[in-house]
mmCIF file of C-alpha atoms (C1' of nucleotides) in Angstrom:
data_model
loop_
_atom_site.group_PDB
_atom_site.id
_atom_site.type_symbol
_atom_site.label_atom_id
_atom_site.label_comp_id
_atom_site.label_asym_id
_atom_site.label_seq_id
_atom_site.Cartn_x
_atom_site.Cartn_y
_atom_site.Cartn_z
ATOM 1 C CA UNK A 1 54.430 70.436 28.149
ATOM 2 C CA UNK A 2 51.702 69.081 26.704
ATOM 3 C CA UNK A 3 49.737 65.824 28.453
ATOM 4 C CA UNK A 4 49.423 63.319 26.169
ATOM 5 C CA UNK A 5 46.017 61.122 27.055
ATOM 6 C CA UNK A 6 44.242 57.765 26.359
ATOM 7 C CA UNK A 7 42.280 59.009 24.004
ATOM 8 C CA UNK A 8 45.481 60.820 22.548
ATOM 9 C CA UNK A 9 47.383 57.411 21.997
ATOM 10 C CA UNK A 10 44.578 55.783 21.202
ATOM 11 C CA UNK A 11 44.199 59.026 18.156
ATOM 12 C CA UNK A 12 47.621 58.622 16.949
ATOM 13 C CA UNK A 13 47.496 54.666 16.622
ATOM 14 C CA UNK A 14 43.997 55.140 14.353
ATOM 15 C CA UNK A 15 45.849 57.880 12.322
ATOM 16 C CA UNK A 16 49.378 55.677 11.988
ATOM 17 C CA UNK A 17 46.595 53.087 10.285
ATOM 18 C CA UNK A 18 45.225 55.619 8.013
ATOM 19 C CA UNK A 19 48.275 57.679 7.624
ATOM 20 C CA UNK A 20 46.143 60.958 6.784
ATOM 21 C CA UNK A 21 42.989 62.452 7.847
ATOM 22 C CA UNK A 22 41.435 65.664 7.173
ATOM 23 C CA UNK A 23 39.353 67.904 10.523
ATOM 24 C CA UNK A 24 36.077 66.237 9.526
ATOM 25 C CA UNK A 25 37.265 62.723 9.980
ATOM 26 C CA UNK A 26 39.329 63.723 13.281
ATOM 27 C CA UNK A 27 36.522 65.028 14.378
ATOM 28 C CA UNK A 28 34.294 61.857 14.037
ATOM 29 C CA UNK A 29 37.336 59.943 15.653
ATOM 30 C CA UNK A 30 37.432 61.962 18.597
ATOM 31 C CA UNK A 31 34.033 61.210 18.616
ATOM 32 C CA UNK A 32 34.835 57.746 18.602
ATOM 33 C CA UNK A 33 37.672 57.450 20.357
ATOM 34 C CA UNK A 34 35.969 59.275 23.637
ATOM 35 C CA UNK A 35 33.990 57.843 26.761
ATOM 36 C CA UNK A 36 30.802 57.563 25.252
ATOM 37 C CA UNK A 37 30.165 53.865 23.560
ATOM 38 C CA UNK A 38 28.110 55.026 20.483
ATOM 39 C CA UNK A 39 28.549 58.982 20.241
ATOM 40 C CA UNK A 40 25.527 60.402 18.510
ATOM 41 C CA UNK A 41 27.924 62.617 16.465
ATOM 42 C CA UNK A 42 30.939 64.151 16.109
ATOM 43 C CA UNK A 43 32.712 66.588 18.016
ATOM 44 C CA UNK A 44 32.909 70.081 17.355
ATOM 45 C CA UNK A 45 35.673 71.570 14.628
ATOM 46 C CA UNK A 46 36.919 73.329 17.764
ATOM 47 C CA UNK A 47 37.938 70.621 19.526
ATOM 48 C CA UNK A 48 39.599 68.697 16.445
ATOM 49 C CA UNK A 49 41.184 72.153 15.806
ATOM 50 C CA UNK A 50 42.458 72.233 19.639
ATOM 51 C CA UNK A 51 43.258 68.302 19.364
ATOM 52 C CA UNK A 52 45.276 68.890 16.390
ATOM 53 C CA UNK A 53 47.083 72.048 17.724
ATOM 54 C CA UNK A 54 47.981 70.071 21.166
ATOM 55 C CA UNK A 55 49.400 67.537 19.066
ATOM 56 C CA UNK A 56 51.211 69.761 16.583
ATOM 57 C CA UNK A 57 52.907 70.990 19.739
ATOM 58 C CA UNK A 58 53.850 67.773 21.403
ATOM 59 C CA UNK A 59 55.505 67.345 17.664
ATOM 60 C CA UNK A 60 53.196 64.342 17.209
ATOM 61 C CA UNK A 61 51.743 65.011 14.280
ATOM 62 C CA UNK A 62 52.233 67.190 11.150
ATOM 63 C CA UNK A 63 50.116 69.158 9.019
ATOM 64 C CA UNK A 64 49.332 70.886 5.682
ATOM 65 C CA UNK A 65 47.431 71.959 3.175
ATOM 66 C CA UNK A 66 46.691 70.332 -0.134
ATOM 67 C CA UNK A 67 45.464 72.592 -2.709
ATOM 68 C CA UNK A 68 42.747 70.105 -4.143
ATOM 69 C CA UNK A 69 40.408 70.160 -0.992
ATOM 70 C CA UNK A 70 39.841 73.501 1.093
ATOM 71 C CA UNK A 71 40.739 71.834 4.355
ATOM 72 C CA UNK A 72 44.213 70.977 6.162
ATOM 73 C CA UNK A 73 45.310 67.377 6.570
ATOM 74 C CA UNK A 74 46.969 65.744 9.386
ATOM 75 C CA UNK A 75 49.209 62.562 9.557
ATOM 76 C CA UNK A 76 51.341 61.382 12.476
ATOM 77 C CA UNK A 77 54.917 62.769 13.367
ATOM 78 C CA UNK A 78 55.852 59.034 13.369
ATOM 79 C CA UNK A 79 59.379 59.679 11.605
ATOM 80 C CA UNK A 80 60.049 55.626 11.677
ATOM 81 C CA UNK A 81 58.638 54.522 8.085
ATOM 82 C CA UNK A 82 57.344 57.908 6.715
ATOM 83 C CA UNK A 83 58.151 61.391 6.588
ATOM 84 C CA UNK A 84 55.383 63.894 5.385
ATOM 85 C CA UNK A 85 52.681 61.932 3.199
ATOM 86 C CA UNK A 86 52.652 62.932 -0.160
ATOM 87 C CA UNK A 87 49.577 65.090 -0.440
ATOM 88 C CA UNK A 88 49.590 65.744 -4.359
ATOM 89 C CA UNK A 89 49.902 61.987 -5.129
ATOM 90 C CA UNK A 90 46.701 60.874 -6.756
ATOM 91 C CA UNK A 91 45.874 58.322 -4.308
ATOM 92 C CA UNK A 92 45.638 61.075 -1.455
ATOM 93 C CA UNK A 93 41.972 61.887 -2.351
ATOM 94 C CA UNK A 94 41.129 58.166 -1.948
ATOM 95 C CA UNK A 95 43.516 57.762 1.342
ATOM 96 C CA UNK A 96 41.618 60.969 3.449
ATOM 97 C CA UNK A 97 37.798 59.384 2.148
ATOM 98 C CA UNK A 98 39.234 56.142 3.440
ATOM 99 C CA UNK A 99 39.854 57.918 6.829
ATOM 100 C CA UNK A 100 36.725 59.403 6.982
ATOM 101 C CA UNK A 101 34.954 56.037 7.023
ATOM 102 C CA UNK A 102 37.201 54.662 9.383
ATOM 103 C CA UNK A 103 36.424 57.509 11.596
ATOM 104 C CA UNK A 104 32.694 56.835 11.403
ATOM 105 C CA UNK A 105 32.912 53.161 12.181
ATOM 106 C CA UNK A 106 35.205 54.496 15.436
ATOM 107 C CA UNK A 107 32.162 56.435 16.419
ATOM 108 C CA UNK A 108 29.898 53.598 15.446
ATOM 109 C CA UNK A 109 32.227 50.926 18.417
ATOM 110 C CA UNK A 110 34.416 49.583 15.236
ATOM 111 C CA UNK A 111 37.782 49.190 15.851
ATOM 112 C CA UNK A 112 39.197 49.792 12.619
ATOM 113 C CA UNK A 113 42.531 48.000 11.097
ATOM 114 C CA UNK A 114 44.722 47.778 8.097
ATOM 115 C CA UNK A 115 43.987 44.738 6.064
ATOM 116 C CA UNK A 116 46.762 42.278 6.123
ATOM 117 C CA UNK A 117 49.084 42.289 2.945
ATOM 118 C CA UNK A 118 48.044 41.123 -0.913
ATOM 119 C CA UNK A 119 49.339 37.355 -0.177
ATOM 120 C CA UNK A 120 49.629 36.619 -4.194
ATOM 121 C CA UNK A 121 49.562 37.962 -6.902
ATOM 122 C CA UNK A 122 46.215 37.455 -7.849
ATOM 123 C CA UNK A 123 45.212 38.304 -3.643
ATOM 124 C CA UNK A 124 43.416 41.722 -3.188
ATOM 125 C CA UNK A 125 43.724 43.996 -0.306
ATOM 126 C CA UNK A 126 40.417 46.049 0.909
ATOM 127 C CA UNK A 127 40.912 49.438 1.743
ATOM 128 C CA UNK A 128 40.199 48.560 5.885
ATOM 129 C CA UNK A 129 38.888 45.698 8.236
ATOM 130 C CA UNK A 130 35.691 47.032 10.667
ATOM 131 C CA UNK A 131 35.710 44.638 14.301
ATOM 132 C CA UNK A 132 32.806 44.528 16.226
ATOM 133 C CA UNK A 133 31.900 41.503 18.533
ATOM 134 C CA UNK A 134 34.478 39.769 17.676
ATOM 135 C CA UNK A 135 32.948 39.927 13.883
ATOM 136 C CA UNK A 136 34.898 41.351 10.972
ATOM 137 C CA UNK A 137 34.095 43.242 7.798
ATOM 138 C CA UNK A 138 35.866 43.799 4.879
ATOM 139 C CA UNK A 139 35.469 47.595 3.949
ATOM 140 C CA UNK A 140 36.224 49.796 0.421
ATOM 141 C CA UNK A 141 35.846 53.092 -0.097
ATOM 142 C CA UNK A 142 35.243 53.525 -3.860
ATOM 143 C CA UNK A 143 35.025 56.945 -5.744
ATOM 144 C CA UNK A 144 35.543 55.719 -9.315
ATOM 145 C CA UNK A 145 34.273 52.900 -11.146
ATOM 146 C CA UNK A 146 37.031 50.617 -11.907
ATOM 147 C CA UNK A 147 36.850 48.942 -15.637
ATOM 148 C CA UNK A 148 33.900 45.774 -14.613
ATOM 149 C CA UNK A 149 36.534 43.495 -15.729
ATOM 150 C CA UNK A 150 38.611 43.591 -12.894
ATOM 151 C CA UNK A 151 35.695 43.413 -10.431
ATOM 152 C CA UNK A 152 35.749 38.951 -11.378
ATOM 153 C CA UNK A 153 39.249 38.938 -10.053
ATOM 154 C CA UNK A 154 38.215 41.420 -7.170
ATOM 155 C CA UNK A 155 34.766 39.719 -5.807
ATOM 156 C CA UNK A 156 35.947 36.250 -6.227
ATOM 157 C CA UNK A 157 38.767 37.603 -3.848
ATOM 158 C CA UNK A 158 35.925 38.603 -1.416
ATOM 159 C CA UNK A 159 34.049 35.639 -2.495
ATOM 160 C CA UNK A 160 36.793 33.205 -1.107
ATOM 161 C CA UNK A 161 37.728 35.777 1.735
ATOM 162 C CA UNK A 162 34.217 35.361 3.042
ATOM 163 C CA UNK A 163 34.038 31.626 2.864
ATOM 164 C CA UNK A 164 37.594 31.155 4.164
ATOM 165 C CA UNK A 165 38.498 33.861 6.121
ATOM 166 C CA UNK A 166 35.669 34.533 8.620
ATOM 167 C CA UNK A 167 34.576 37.786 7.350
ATOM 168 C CA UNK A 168 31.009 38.646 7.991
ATOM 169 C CA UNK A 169 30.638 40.815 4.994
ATOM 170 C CA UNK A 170 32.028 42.719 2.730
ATOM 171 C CA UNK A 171 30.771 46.600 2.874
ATOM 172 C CA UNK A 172 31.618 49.246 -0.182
ATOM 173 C CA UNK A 173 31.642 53.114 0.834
ATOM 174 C CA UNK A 174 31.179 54.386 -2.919
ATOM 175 C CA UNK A 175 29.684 57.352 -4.975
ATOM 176 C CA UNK A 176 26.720 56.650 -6.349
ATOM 177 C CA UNK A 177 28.337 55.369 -10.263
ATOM 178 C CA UNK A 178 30.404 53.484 -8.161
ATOM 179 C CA UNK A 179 28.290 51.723 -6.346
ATOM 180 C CA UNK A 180 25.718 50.677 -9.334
ATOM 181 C CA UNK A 181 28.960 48.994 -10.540
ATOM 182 C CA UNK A 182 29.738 47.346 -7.721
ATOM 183 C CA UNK A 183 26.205 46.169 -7.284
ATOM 184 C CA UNK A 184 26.267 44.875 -10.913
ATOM 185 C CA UNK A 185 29.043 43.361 -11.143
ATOM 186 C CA UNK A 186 28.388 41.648 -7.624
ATOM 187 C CA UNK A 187 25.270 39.973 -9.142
ATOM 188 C CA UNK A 188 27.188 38.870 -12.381
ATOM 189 C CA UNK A 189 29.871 37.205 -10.282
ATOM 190 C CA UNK A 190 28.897 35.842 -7.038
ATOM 191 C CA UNK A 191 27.068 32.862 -5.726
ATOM 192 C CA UNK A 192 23.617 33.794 -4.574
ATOM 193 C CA UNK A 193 24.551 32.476 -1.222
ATOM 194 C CA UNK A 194 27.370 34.761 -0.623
ATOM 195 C CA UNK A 195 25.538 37.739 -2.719
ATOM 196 C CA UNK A 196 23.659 38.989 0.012
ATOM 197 C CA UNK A 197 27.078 39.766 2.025
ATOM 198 C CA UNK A 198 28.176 41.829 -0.268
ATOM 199 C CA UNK A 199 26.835 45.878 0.303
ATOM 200 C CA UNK A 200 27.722 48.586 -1.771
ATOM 201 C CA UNK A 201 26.328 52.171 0.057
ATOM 202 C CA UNK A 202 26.368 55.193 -2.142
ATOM 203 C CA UNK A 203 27.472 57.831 0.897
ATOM 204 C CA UNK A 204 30.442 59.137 -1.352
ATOM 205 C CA UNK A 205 31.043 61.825 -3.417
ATOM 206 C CA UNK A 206 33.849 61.963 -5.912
ATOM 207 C CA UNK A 207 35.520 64.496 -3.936
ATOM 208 C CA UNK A 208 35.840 61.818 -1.183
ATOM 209 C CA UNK A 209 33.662 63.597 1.084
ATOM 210 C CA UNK A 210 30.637 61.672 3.049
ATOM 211 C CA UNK A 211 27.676 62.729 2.036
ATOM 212 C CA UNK A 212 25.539 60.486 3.897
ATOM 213 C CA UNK A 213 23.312 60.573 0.934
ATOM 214 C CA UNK A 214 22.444 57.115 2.163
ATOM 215 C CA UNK A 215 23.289 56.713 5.603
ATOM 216 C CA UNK A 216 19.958 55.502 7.012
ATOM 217 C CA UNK A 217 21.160 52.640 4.593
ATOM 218 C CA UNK A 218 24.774 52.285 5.988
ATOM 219 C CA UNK A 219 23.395 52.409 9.645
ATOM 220 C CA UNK A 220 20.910 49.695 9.287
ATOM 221 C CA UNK A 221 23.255 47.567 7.478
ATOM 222 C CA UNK A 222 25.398 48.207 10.422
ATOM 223 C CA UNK A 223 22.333 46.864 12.746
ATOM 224 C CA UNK A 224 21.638 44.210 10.980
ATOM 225 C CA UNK A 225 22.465 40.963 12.665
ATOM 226 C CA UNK A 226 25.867 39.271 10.694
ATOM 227 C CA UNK A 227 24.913 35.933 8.788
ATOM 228 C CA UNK A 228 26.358 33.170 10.558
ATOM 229 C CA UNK A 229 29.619 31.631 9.444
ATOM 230 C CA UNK A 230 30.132 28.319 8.987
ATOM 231 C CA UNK A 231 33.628 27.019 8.343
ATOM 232 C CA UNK A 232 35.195 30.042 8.780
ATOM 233 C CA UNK A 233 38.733 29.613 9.912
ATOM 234 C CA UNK A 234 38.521 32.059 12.971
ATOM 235 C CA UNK A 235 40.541 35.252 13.188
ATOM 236 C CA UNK A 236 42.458 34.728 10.076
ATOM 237 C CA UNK A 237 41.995 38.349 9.773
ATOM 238 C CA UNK A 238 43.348 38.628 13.602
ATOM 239 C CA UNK A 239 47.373 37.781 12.551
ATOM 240 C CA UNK A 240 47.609 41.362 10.847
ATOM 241 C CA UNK A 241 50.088 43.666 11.765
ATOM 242 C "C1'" DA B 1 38.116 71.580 36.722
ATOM 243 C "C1'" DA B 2 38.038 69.557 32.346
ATOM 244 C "C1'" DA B 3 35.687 68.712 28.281
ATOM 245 C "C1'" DG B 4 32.837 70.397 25.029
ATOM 246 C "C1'" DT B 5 29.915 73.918 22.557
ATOM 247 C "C1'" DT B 6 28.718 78.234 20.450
ATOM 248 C "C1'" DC B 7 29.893 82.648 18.817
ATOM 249 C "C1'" DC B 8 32.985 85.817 17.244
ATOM 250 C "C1'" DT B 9 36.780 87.882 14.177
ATOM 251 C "C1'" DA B 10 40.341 87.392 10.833
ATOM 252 C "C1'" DC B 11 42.456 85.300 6.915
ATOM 253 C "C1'" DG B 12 43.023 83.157 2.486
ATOM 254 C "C1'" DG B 13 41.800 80.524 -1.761
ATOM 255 C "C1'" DG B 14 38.416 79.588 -5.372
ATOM 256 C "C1'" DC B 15 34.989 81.292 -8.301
ATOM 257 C "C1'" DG B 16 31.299 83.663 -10.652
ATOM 258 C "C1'" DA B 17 29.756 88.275 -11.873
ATOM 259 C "C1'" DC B 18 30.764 92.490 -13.086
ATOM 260 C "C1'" DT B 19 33.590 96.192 -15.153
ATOM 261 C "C1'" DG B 20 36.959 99.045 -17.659
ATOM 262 C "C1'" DC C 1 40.938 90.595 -22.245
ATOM 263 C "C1'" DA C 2 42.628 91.294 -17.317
ATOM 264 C "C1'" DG C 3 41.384 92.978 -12.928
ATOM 265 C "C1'" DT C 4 38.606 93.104 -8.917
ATOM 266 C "C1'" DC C 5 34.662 92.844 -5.936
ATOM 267 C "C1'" DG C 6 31.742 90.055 -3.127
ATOM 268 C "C1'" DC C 7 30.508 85.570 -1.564
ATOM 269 C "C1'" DC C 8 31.290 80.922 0.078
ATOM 270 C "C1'" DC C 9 34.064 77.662 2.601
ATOM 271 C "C1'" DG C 10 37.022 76.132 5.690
ATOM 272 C "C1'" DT C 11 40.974 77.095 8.920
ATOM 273 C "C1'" DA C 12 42.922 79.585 13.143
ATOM 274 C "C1'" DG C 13 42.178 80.967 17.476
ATOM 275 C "C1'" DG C 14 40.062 84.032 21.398
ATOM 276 C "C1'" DA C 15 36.423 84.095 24.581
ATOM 277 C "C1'" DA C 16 32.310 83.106 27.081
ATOM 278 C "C1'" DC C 17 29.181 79.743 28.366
ATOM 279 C "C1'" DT C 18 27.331 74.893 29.489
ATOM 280 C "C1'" DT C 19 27.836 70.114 30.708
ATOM 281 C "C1'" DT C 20 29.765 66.343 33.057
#
DNA sequence: AAAGTTCCTACGGGCGACTG
DNA sequence: CAGTCGCCCGTAGGAACTTT
């Protein structure tokens, strides 16, 4: 029988949120997840292989192979909404390099979340929330360059997010193309007083992987002290399920 | 003792280089 | 042209060793 611990539960709620992870982001999770506050790394692949193994056993968890990366994917037994994930769907690339960054804010003393729900039509819903002292940051994980037009409709979204939702910022994980976009198209459409809460960090590669290209960059945007909010209606972002 | 690391072997897919 | 050889990666898992 296999013991199933804190740090277990605590696994399996982080992967319900991001429905699929590959070794390397379990392994920054476990990382994260584990006694230490702010791990300096992650863990070993042995121990995400043992980890994943334990929980294969327990029947907690399933796993495969997708063809497209050399690497084998987990996602939770849950059974209630989901069966198996599809792992050929083209958004599966974009879903695993959305797990690997919410594995790295884990081991960074994020709590990471879902965001809530589009609420309109015109509403936009980021790829993940980030929690830290009680402050909240929007995060995307971006490995192509949408068409700029759609970025209006997407950063006034953030613009009016930031102003009326209490988040502190509004962070984009993206490759390098991606992130010159973002950057761009930031400066085209938002006020310069909300501008500088906007970050896009070119860490990504196309694959999805991290390359951490620029992580001295992510890090000390992480350090950096919030901007203060004023009006922010608190914990709007708190009522998501 | 449990958690974690390092080292080892084996296995398989992808891929470029080479070969008949 | 097809076939295959070696190499690289990343998984799977055994085992010994270190850390907490």
């Amino acid at each position: 029988m296999v013991q199933v611990t804190g740090r277990d539960e605590a696994m399996l709620d982080w992967l319900r949120v991001v429905r699929m992870a590959d070794t390397e982001a379990v392994r920054w999770a476990l990382a994260g997840l584990g006694d230490s506050e702010v791990p300096e790394g992650p863990l070993s692949a042995r121990m995400a292989q043992n980890w994943i193994t334990r929980m294969l056993a327990a029947g907690l968890v399933g796993r495969g192979r997708p063809v497209f990366q050399q690497g084998s994917v987990v996602w939770p037994a849950n059974t209630m909404s989901g069966r198996v994930p599809d792992l050929y769907r083209q958004t599966a690339r974009h879903d695993l390099a959305v797990a690997t960054v919410a594995a790295r804010y884990l081991a960074r003393g994020y709590e990471w979340r879902r965001d809530r729900r589009p609420r309109t039509r015109r509403d936009h819903q980021a790829d993940g929330v980030a929690i830290r002292d009680g402050m909240a940051e929007l995060v995307e994980v971006e490995l192509t360059p949408k068409t700029p037009i759609r970025y209006k409709a997407i950063h006034s979204n953030h613009a009016e997010r930031l102003t009326r939702e209490g988040f502190s910022r509004v962070v984009y994980l993206a490759t390098p193309a991606s992130a010159r976009l973002v950057v761009k198209e930031a400066d085209r459409w938002l006020f310069r007083d909300l501008r500088p809460r906007l970050v896009a960090v070119p860490v990504m590669d196309a694959r999805g992987a991290w390359t951490g290209d620029d992580d001295a960059a992510w890090v000390a945007h992480l350090m950096a002290p919030a901007p203060t909010l004023q009006g922010a209606e608190p914990a709007l972002w708190e009522v998501t399920a």
